[in-house]
mmCIF file of N, CA and C in Angstrom:
data_model
loop_
_atom_site.group_PDB
_atom_site.id
_atom_site.type_symbol
_atom_site.label_atom_id
_atom_site.label_comp_id
_atom_site.label_asym_id
_atom_site.label_seq_id
_atom_site.Cartn_x
_atom_site.Cartn_y
_atom_site.Cartn_z
ATOM 1 N N MET A 513 2.120 10.033 0.294
ATOM 2 C CA MET A 513 1.851 8.908 -0.550
ATOM 3 C C MET A 513 0.433 8.983 -1.114
ATOM 4 N N GLU A 514 -0.532 9.274 -0.256
ATOM 5 C CA GLU A 514 -1.911 9.376 -0.735
ATOM 6 C C GLU A 514 -2.047 10.513 -1.745
ATOM 7 N N ARG A 515 -1.280 11.561 -1.544
ATOM 8 C CA ARG A 515 -1.335 12.676 -2.494
ATOM 9 C C ARG A 515 -0.814 12.245 -3.859
ATOM 10 N N LEU A 516 0.282 11.486 -3.875
ATOM 11 C CA LEU A 516 0.813 10.965 -5.135
ATOM 12 C C LEU A 516 -0.235 10.095 -5.827
ATOM 13 N N ILE A 517 -0.877 9.225 -5.066
ATOM 14 C CA ILE A 517 -1.901 8.329 -5.614
ATOM 15 C C ILE A 517 -3.043 9.140 -6.223
ATOM 16 N N GLU A 518 -3.480 10.176 -5.518
ATOM 17 C CA GLU A 518 -4.574 11.017 -6.013
ATOM 18 C C GLU A 518 -4.137 11.889 -7.186
ATOM 19 N N ASP A 519 -2.999 12.575 -7.030
ATOM 20 C CA ASP A 519 -2.530 13.491 -8.074
ATOM 21 C C ASP A 519 -2.245 12.776 -9.389
ATOM 22 N N GLU A 520 -1.709 11.585 -9.301
ATOM 23 C CA GLU A 520 -1.355 10.824 -10.507
ATOM 24 C C GLU A 520 -2.482 9.891 -10.949
ATOM 25 N N ASN A 521 -3.596 9.912 -10.208
ATOM 26 C CA ASN A 521 -4.756 9.071 -10.516
ATOM 27 C C ASN A 521 -4.355 7.597 -10.651
ATOM 28 N N LEU A 522 -3.632 7.109 -9.645
ATOM 29 C CA LEU A 522 -3.153 5.732 -9.671
ATOM 30 C C LEU A 522 -4.238 4.775 -9.201
ATOM 31 N N ASN A 523 -4.280 3.626 -9.806
ATOM 32 C CA ASN A 523 -5.243 2.594 -9.447
ATOM 33 C C ASN A 523 -4.668 1.775 -8.287
ATOM 34 N N VAL A 524 -4.708 2.366 -7.100
ATOM 35 C CA VAL A 524 -4.183 1.746 -5.884
ATOM 36 C C VAL A 524 -5.275 1.821 -4.825
ATOM 37 N N GLU A 525 -5.604 0.695 -4.236
ATOM 38 C CA GLU A 525 -6.623 0.666 -3.192
ATOM 39 C C GLU A 525 -5.984 1.038 -1.855
ATOM 40 N N VAL A 526 -6.529 2.047 -1.207
ATOM 41 C CA VAL A 526 -6.064 2.469 0.108
ATOM 42 C C VAL A 526 -7.065 1.942 1.131
ATOM 43 N N ILE A 527 -6.556 1.202 2.114
ATOM 44 C CA ILE A 527 -7.416 0.590 3.130
ATOM 45 C C ILE A 527 -7.051 1.146 4.498
ATOM 46 N N ASP A 528 -8.037 1.652 5.208
ATOM 47 C CA ASP A 528 -7.856 2.138 6.574
ATOM 48 C C ASP A 528 -8.092 0.958 7.516
ATOM 49 N N ILE A 529 -7.013 0.423 8.107
ATOM 50 C CA ILE A 529 -7.147 -0.785 8.930
ATOM 51 C C ILE A 529 -7.920 -0.538 10.218
ATOM 52 N N SER A 530 -8.112 0.728 10.590
ATOM 53 C CA SER A 530 -8.884 1.012 11.803
ATOM 54 C C SER A 530 -10.382 0.786 11.586
ATOM 55 N N LYS A 531 -10.786 0.588 10.356
ATOM 56 C CA LYS A 531 -12.206 0.411 10.036
ATOM 57 C C LYS A 531 -12.715 -1.008 10.272
ATOM 58 N N SER A 532 -11.806 -1.983 10.333
ATOM 59 C CA SER A 532 -12.255 -3.369 10.480
ATOM 60 C C SER A 532 -11.135 -4.252 11.023
ATOM 61 N N LYS A 533 -11.486 -5.121 11.946
ATOM 62 C CA LYS A 533 -10.513 -6.089 12.461
ATOM 63 C C LYS A 533 -10.067 -7.045 11.362
ATOM 64 N N ASN A 534 -10.928 -7.275 10.387
ATOM 65 C CA ASN A 534 -10.558 -8.140 9.266
ATOM 66 C C ASN A 534 -9.407 -7.543 8.457
ATOM 67 N N TYR A 535 -9.382 -6.207 8.327
ATOM 68 C CA TYR A 535 -8.288 -5.556 7.614
ATOM 69 C C TYR A 535 -6.966 -5.786 8.337
ATOM 70 N N VAL A 536 -6.995 -5.690 9.663
ATOM 71 C CA VAL A 536 -5.788 -5.930 10.461
ATOM 72 C C VAL A 536 -5.328 -7.368 10.265
ATOM 73 N N LYS A 537 -6.265 -8.283 10.314
ATOM 74 C CA LYS A 537 -5.944 -9.705 10.132
ATOM 75 C C LYS A 537 -5.302 -9.942 8.764
ATOM 76 N N GLU A 538 -5.874 -9.365 7.719
ATOM 77 C CA GLU A 538 -5.331 -9.514 6.369
ATOM 78 C C GLU A 538 -3.930 -8.921 6.267
ATOM 79 N N LEU A 539 -3.712 -7.786 6.920
ATOM 80 C CA LEU A 539 -2.402 -7.144 6.908
ATOM 81 C C LEU A 539 -1.353 -8.042 7.550
ATOM 82 N N VAL A 540 -1.671 -8.600 8.701
ATOM 83 C CA VAL A 540 -0.740 -9.483 9.408
ATOM 84 C C VAL A 540 -0.494 -10.752 8.595
ATOM 85 N N GLU A 541 -1.534 -11.288 7.989
ATOM 86 C CA GLU A 541 -1.371 -12.484 7.162
ATOM 87 C C GLU A 541 -0.480 -12.209 5.954
ATOM 88 N N LEU A 542 -0.551 -11.012 5.420
ATOM 89 C CA LEU A 542 0.247 -10.653 4.253
ATOM 90 C C LEU A 542 1.737 -10.642 4.563
ATOM 91 N N GLY A 543 2.110 -9.914 5.614
ATOM 92 C CA GLY A 543 3.537 -9.722 5.853
ATOM 93 C C GLY A 543 4.024 -10.031 7.245
ATOM 94 N N GLY A 544 3.125 -10.490 8.104
ATOM 95 C CA GLY A 544 3.536 -10.850 9.450
ATOM 96 C C GLY A 544 3.638 -9.683 10.415
ATOM 97 N N LYS A 545 3.265 -8.482 9.958
ATOM 98 C CA LYS A 545 3.356 -7.291 10.803
ATOM 99 C C LYS A 545 2.042 -6.521 10.767
ATOM 100 N N ARG A 546 1.802 -5.812 11.855
ATOM 101 C CA ARG A 546 0.669 -4.872 11.904
ATOM 102 C C ARG A 546 1.250 -3.476 11.737
ATOM 103 N N GLN A 547 1.866 -3.261 10.608
ATOM 104 C CA GLN A 547 2.578 -2.013 10.351
ATOM 105 C C GLN A 547 2.022 -1.359 9.096
ATOM 106 N N VAL A 548 1.787 -0.068 9.205
ATOM 107 C CA VAL A 548 1.370 0.720 8.053
ATOM 108 C C VAL A 548 2.312 1.902 7.909
ATOM 109 N N PRO A 549 2.533 2.394 6.724
ATOM 110 C CA PRO A 549 1.930 1.933 5.490
ATOM 111 C C PRO A 549 2.486 0.583 5.063
ATOM 112 N N CYS A 550 1.695 -0.080 4.267
ATOM 113 C CA CYS A 550 2.098 -1.355 3.682
ATOM 114 C C CYS A 550 1.547 -1.396 2.263
ATOM 115 N N LEU A 551 2.411 -1.705 1.327
ATOM 116 C CA LEU A 551 1.989 -1.862 -0.058
ATOM 117 C C LEU A 551 2.076 -3.337 -0.412
ATOM 118 N N ASP A 552 0.969 -3.887 -0.855
ATOM 119 C CA ASP A 552 0.901 -5.290 -1.278
ATOM 120 C C ASP A 552 1.213 -5.341 -2.772
ATOM 121 N N ILE A 553 2.349 -5.935 -3.091
ATOM 122 C CA ILE A 553 2.752 -6.079 -4.488
ATOM 123 C C ILE A 553 2.738 -7.559 -4.819
ATOM 124 N N ASN A 554 1.637 -7.988 -5.420
ATOM 125 C CA ASN A 554 1.492 -9.400 -5.805
ATOM 126 C C ASN A 554 1.758 -10.345 -4.643
ATOM 127 N N GLY A 555 1.206 -10.012 -3.477
ATOM 128 C CA GLY A 555 1.332 -10.878 -2.310
ATOM 129 C C GLY A 555 2.578 -10.663 -1.478
ATOM 130 N N GLU A 556 3.419 -9.711 -1.865
ATOM 131 C CA GLU A 556 4.623 -9.368 -1.097
ATOM 132 C C GLU A 556 4.405 -8.012 -0.431
ATOM 133 N N ALA A 557 4.738 -7.931 0.852
ATOM 134 C CA ALA A 557 4.529 -6.694 1.609
ATOM 135 C C ALA A 557 5.746 -5.782 1.530
ATOM 136 N N MET A 558 5.492 -4.502 1.291
ATOM 137 C CA MET A 558 6.525 -3.471 1.328
ATOM 138 C C MET A 558 6.079 -2.470 2.389
ATOM 139 N N TYR A 559 6.962 -2.158 3.352
ATOM 140 C CA TYR A 559 6.561 -1.349 4.502
ATOM 141 C C TYR A 559 7.138 0.062 4.582
ATOM 142 N N GLU A 560 8.321 0.276 4.123
ATOM 143 C CA GLU A 560 8.967 1.571 4.334
ATOM 144 C C GLU A 560 8.389 2.639 3.402
ATOM 145 N N SER A 561 7.995 3.762 3.977
ATOM 146 C CA SER A 561 7.350 4.834 3.213
ATOM 147 C C SER A 561 8.179 5.278 2.016
ATOM 148 N N LYS A 562 9.452 5.503 2.241
ATOM 149 C CA LYS A 562 10.327 5.970 1.161
ATOM 150 C C LYS A 562 10.382 4.947 0.030
ATOM 151 N N THR A 563 10.491 3.683 0.380
ATOM 152 C CA THR A 563 10.557 2.613 -0.612
ATOM 153 C C THR A 563 9.237 2.497 -1.367
ATOM 154 N N ILE A 564 8.124 2.612 -0.644
ATOM 155 C CA ILE A 564 6.804 2.554 -1.281
ATOM 156 C C ILE A 564 6.643 3.722 -2.249
ATOM 157 N N PHE A 565 7.013 4.917 -1.807
ATOM 158 C CA PHE A 565 6.901 6.099 -2.656
ATOM 159 C C PHE A 565 7.721 5.923 -3.931
ATOM 160 N N GLN A 566 8.956 5.446 -3.787
ATOM 161 C CA GLN A 566 9.818 5.224 -4.952
ATOM 162 C C GLN A 566 9.208 4.189 -5.893
ATOM 163 N N TRP A 567 8.659 3.118 -5.329
ATOM 164 C CA TRP A 567 8.052 2.069 -6.149
ATOM 165 C C TRP A 567 6.865 2.632 -6.926
ATOM 166 N N LEU A 568 6.027 3.414 -6.247
ATOM 167 C CA LEU A 568 4.878 4.019 -6.915
ATOM 168 C C LEU A 568 5.319 4.957 -8.037
ATOM 169 N N GLU A 569 6.346 5.753 -7.779
ATOM 170 C CA GLU A 569 6.882 6.656 -8.806
ATOM 171 C C GLU A 569 7.369 5.865 -10.017
ATOM 172 N N GLU A 570 8.093 4.790 -9.772
ATOM 173 C CA GLU A 570 8.664 3.985 -10.855
ATOM 174 C C GLU A 570 7.604 3.228 -11.652
ATOM 175 N N HIS A 571 6.472 2.933 -11.037
ATOM 176 C CA HIS A 571 5.442 2.120 -11.689
ATOM 177 C C HIS A 571 4.155 2.887 -11.986
ATOM 178 N N LYS A 572 4.189 4.207 -11.888
ATOM 179 C CA LYS A 572 2.946 4.969 -12.015
ATOM 180 C C LYS A 572 2.281 4.822 -13.384
ATOM 181 N N GLU A 573 3.052 4.643 -14.437
ATOM 182 C CA GLU A 573 2.441 4.483 -15.761
ATOM 183 C C GLU A 573 1.585 3.225 -15.828
ATOM 184 N N GLU A 574 2.062 2.148 -15.246
ATOM 185 C CA GLU A 574 1.300 0.898 -15.291
ATOM 186 C C GLU A 574 0.166 0.861 -14.265
ATOM 187 N N LEU A 575 0.153 1.809 -13.331
ATOM 188 C CA LEU A 575 -0.893 1.860 -12.305
ATOM 189 C C LEU A 575 -2.038 2.801 -12.674
ATOM 190 N N ARG A 576 -1.958 3.382 -13.844
ATOM 191 C CA ARG A 576 -3.026 4.310 -14.267
ATOM 192 C C ARG A 576 -4.127 3.573 -14.956
#
């Protein structure tokens, strides 16, 4: 996923939740889970890697 983001130069913020307890808190507040990967789409959490990858592929033009 990170490779797709880099290769396609997508405007997606990648956050390492191990860097701050606040990141973990925000993640849980978003979707109720401490699960990664997680893609925040307008306040809705998407968790499954395959689904996230497909979503990024489908929306890559608008994310550039």
